[in-house]
mmCIF file of C-alpha atoms in Angstrom:
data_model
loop_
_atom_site.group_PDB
_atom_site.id
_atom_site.type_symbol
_atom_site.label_atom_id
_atom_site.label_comp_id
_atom_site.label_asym_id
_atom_site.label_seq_id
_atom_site.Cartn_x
_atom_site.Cartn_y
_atom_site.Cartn_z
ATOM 1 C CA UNK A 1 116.999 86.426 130.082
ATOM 2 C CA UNK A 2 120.469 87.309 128.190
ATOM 3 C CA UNK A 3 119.467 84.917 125.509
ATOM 4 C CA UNK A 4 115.939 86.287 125.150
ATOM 5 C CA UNK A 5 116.668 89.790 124.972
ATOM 6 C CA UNK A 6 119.670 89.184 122.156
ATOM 7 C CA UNK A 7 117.382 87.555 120.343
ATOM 8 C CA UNK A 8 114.606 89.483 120.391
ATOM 9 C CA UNK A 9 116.916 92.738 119.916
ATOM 10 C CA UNK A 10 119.043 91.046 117.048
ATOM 11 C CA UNK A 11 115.702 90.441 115.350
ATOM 12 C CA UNK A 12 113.954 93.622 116.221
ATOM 13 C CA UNK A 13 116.857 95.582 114.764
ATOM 14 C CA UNK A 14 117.375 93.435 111.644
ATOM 15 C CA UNK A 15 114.202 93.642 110.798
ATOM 16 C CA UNK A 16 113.198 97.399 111.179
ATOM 17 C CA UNK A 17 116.652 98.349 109.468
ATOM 18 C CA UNK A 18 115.321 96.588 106.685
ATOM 19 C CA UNK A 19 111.834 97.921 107.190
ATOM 20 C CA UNK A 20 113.717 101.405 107.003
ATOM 21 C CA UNK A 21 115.258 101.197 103.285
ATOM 22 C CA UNK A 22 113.351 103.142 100.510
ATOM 23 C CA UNK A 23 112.500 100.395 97.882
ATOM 24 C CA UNK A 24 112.196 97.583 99.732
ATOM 25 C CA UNK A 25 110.034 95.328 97.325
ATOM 26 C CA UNK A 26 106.126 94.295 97.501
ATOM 27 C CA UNK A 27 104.890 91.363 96.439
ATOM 28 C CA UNK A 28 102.484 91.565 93.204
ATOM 29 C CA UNK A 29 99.161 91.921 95.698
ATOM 30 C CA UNK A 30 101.197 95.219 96.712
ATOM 31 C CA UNK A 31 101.654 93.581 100.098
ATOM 32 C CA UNK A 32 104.657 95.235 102.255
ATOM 33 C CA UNK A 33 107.100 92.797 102.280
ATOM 34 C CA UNK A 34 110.678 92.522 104.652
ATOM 35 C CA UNK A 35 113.875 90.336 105.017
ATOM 36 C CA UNK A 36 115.111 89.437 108.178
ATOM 37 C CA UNK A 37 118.022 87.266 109.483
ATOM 38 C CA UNK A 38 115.807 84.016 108.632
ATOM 39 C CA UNK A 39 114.096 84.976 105.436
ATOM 40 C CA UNK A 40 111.746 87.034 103.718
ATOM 41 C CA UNK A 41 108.022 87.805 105.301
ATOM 42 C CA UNK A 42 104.759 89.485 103.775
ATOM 43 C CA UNK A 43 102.978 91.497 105.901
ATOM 44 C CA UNK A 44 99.317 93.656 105.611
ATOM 45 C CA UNK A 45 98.603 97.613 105.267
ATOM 46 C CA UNK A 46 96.438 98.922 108.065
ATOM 47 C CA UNK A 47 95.234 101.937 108.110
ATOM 48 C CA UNK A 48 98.274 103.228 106.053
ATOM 49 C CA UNK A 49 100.803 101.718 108.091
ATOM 50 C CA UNK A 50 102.781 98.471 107.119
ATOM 51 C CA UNK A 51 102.078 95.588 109.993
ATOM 52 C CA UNK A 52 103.864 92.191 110.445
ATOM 53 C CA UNK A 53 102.244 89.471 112.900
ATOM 54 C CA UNK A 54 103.620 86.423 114.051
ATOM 55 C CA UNK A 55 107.420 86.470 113.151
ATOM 56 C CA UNK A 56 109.163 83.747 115.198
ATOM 57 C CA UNK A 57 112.235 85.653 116.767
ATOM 58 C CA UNK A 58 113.299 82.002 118.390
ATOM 59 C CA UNK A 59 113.099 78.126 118.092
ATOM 60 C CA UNK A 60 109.887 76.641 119.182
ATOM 61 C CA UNK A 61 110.441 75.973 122.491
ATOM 62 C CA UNK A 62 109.014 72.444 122.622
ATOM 63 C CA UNK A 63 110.605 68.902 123.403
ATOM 64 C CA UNK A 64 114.296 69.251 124.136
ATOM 65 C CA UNK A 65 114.257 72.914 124.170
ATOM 66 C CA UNK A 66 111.209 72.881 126.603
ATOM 67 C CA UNK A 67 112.992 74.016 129.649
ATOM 68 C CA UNK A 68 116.462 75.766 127.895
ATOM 69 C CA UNK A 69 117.162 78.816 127.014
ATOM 70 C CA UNK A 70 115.700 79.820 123.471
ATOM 71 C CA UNK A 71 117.348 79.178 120.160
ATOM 72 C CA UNK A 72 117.307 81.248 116.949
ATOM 73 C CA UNK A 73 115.033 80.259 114.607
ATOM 74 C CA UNK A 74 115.792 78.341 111.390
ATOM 75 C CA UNK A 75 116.171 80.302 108.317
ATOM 76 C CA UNK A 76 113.138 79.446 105.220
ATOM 77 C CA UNK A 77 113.060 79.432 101.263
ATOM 78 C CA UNK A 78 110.609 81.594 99.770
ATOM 79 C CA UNK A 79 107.821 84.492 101.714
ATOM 80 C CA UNK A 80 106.436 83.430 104.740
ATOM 81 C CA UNK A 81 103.555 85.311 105.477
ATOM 82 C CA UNK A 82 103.246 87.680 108.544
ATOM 83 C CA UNK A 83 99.335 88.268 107.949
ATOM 84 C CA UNK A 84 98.594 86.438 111.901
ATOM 85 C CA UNK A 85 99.139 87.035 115.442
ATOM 86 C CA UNK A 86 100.795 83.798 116.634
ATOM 87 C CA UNK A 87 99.249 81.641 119.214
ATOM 88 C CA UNK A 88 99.932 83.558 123.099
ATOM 89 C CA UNK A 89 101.855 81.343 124.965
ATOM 90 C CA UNK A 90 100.457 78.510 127.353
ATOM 91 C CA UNK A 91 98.875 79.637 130.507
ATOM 92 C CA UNK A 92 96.489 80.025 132.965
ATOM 93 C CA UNK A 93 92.922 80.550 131.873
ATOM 94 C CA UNK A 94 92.412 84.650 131.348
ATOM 95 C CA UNK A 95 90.275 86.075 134.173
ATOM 96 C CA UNK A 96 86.807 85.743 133.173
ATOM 97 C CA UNK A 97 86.062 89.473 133.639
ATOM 98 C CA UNK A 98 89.341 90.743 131.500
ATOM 99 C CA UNK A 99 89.020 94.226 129.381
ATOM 100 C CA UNK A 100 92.497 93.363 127.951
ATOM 101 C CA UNK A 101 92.142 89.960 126.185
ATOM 102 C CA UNK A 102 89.748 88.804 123.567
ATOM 103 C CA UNK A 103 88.476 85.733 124.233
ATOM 104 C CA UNK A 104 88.941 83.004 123.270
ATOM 105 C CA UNK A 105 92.950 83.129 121.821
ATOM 106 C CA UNK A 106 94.816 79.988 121.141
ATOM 107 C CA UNK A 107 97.462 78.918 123.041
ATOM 108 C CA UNK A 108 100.514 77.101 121.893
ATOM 109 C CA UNK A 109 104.172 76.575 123.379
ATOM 110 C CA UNK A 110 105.910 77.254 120.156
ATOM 111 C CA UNK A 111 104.516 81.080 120.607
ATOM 112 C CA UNK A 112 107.795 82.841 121.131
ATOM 113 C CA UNK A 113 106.944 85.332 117.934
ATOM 114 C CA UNK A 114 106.547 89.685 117.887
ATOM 115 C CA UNK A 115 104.689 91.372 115.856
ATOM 116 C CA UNK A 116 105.396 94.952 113.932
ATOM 117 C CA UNK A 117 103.400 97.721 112.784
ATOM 118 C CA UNK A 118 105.566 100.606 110.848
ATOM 119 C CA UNK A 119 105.016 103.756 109.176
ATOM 120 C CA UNK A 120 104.629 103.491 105.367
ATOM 121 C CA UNK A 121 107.653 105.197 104.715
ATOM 122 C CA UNK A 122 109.682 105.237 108.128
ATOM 123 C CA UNK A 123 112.769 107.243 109.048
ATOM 124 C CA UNK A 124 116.002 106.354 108.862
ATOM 125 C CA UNK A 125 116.893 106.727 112.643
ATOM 126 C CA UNK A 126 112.820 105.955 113.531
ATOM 127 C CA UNK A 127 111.750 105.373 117.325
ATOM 128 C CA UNK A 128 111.082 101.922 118.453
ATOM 129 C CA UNK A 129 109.574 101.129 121.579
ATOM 130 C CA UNK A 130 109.489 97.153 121.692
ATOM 131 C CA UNK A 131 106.030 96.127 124.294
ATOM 132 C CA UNK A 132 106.231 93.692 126.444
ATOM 133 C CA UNK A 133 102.832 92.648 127.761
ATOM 134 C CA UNK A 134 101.477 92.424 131.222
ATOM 135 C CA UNK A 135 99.835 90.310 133.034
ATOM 136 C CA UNK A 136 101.924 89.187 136.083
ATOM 137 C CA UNK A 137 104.031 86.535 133.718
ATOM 138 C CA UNK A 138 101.131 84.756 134.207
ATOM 139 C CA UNK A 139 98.631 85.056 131.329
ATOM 140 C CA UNK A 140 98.344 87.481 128.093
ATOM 141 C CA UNK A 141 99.754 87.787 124.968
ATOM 142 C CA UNK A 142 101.007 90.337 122.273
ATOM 143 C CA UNK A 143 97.635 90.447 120.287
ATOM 144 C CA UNK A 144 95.370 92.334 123.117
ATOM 145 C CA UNK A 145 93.502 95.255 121.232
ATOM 146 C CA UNK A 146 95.646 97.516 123.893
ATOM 147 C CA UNK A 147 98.640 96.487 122.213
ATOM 148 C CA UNK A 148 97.743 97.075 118.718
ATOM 149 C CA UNK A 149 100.706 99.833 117.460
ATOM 150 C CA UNK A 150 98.585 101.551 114.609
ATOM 151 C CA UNK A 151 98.704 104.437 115.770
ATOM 152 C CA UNK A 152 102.190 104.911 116.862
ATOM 153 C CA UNK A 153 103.507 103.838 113.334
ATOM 154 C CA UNK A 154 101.259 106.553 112.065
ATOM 155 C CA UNK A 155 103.005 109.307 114.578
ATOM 156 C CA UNK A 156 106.508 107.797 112.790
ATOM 157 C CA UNK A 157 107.219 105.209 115.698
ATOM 158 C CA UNK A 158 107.862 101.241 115.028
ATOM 159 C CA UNK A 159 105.694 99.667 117.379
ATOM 160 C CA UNK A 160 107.000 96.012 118.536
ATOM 161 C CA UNK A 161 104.945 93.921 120.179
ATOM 162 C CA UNK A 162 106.119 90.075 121.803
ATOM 163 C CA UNK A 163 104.885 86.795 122.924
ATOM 164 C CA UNK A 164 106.959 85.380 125.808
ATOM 165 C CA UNK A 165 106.684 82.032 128.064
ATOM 166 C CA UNK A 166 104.394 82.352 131.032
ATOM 167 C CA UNK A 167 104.250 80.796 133.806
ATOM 168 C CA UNK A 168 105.810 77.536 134.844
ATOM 169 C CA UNK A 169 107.209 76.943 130.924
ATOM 170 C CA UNK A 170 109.113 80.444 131.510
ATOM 171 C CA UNK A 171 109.849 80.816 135.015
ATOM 172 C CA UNK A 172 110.163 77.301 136.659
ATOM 173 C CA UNK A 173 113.082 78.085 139.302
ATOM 174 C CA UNK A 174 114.491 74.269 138.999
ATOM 175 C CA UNK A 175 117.555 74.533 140.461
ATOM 176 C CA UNK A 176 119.582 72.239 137.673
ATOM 177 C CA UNK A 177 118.283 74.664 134.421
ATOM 178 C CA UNK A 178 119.029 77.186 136.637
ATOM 179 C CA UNK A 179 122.674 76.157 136.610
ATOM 180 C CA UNK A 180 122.867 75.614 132.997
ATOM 181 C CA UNK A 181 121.748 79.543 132.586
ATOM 182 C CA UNK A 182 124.345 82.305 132.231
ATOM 183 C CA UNK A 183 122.212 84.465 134.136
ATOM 184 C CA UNK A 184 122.047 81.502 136.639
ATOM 185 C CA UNK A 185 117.866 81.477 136.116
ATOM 186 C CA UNK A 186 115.722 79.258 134.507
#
């Protein structure tokens, strides 16, 4: 969990201190554009706040690094755009009768991504609140209509929202990953 939350915080903060800066460039469509720690991402307006979907804040979390602890993610040449929710991470199927979830969302295990809606022209020293969805670390994701942070960026806040692994790819108590953990978890 020490791994997860540096990343995600080291990428969070990177991100909206560069969100922060007066002048940060568009791209020629006049789309809001970023640089994080990896590389440089286009985003959307909404509503008059700038939003970023679907930046990867670790390695996918596939083949070798199924069951260990995440990994940064690898740095990229050019704009990658931030236009999409990533995939929510494998699970269960949602309950049939779910307000929260639109159905149907893909699934994916390389889903460990967050997504960021800011205000046009944010503070320096601008709230965060980073959301971390429910759904008993069983099912959900970070794109729910519930989760959507619109309206907070308006109000001055940056709105984070994440994807995590669910179920038995997150939480799998195995006793030998659990060793390999610094938290001693797996």
């Amino acid at each position: 969990m020490k791994a997860v939350r540096s990343l995600i915080r080291a990428g969070v903060a990177g991100l909206c201190v560069t969100l922060a800066l007066p002048g940060v460039p568009a791209l020629a469509q006049g789309a809001p554009s970023a640089q994080t720690a990896q590389g440089r991402v286009a985003g959307t307006w909404d509503g008059g706040v700038r939003v970023f979907k679907g930046i990867a804040y670790a390695s996918p979390p596939v083949g070798e690094r199924r069951w260990r602890p995440p990994a940064p993610p690898a740095a990229w040449r050019g704009v990658r755009a931030a236009d999409r929710f990533g995939p929510d991470c494998m699970q269960a199927s949602y309950p049939a009768d779910s307000v929260y979830f639109e159905h149907p969302r893909s699934t994916s295990e390389d889903c460990l991504t967050l997504n960021i809606w800011t205000p046009a022209k944010p503070a320096r020293n601008a709230p965060v609140i980073v959301w971390i969805h429910g759904g008993s670390l069983q099912f959900g994701g970070s794109a729910g209509p519930i989760y959507d942070g619109r309206e907070y960026a308006k109000r001055g806040v940056v709105f984070v929202s994440i994807n995590y692994r669910l179920g038995v790819l997150g939480w799998l108590a195995y006793p030998e990953l659990s060793a390999e953990s610094a938290d001693g978890v797996s």
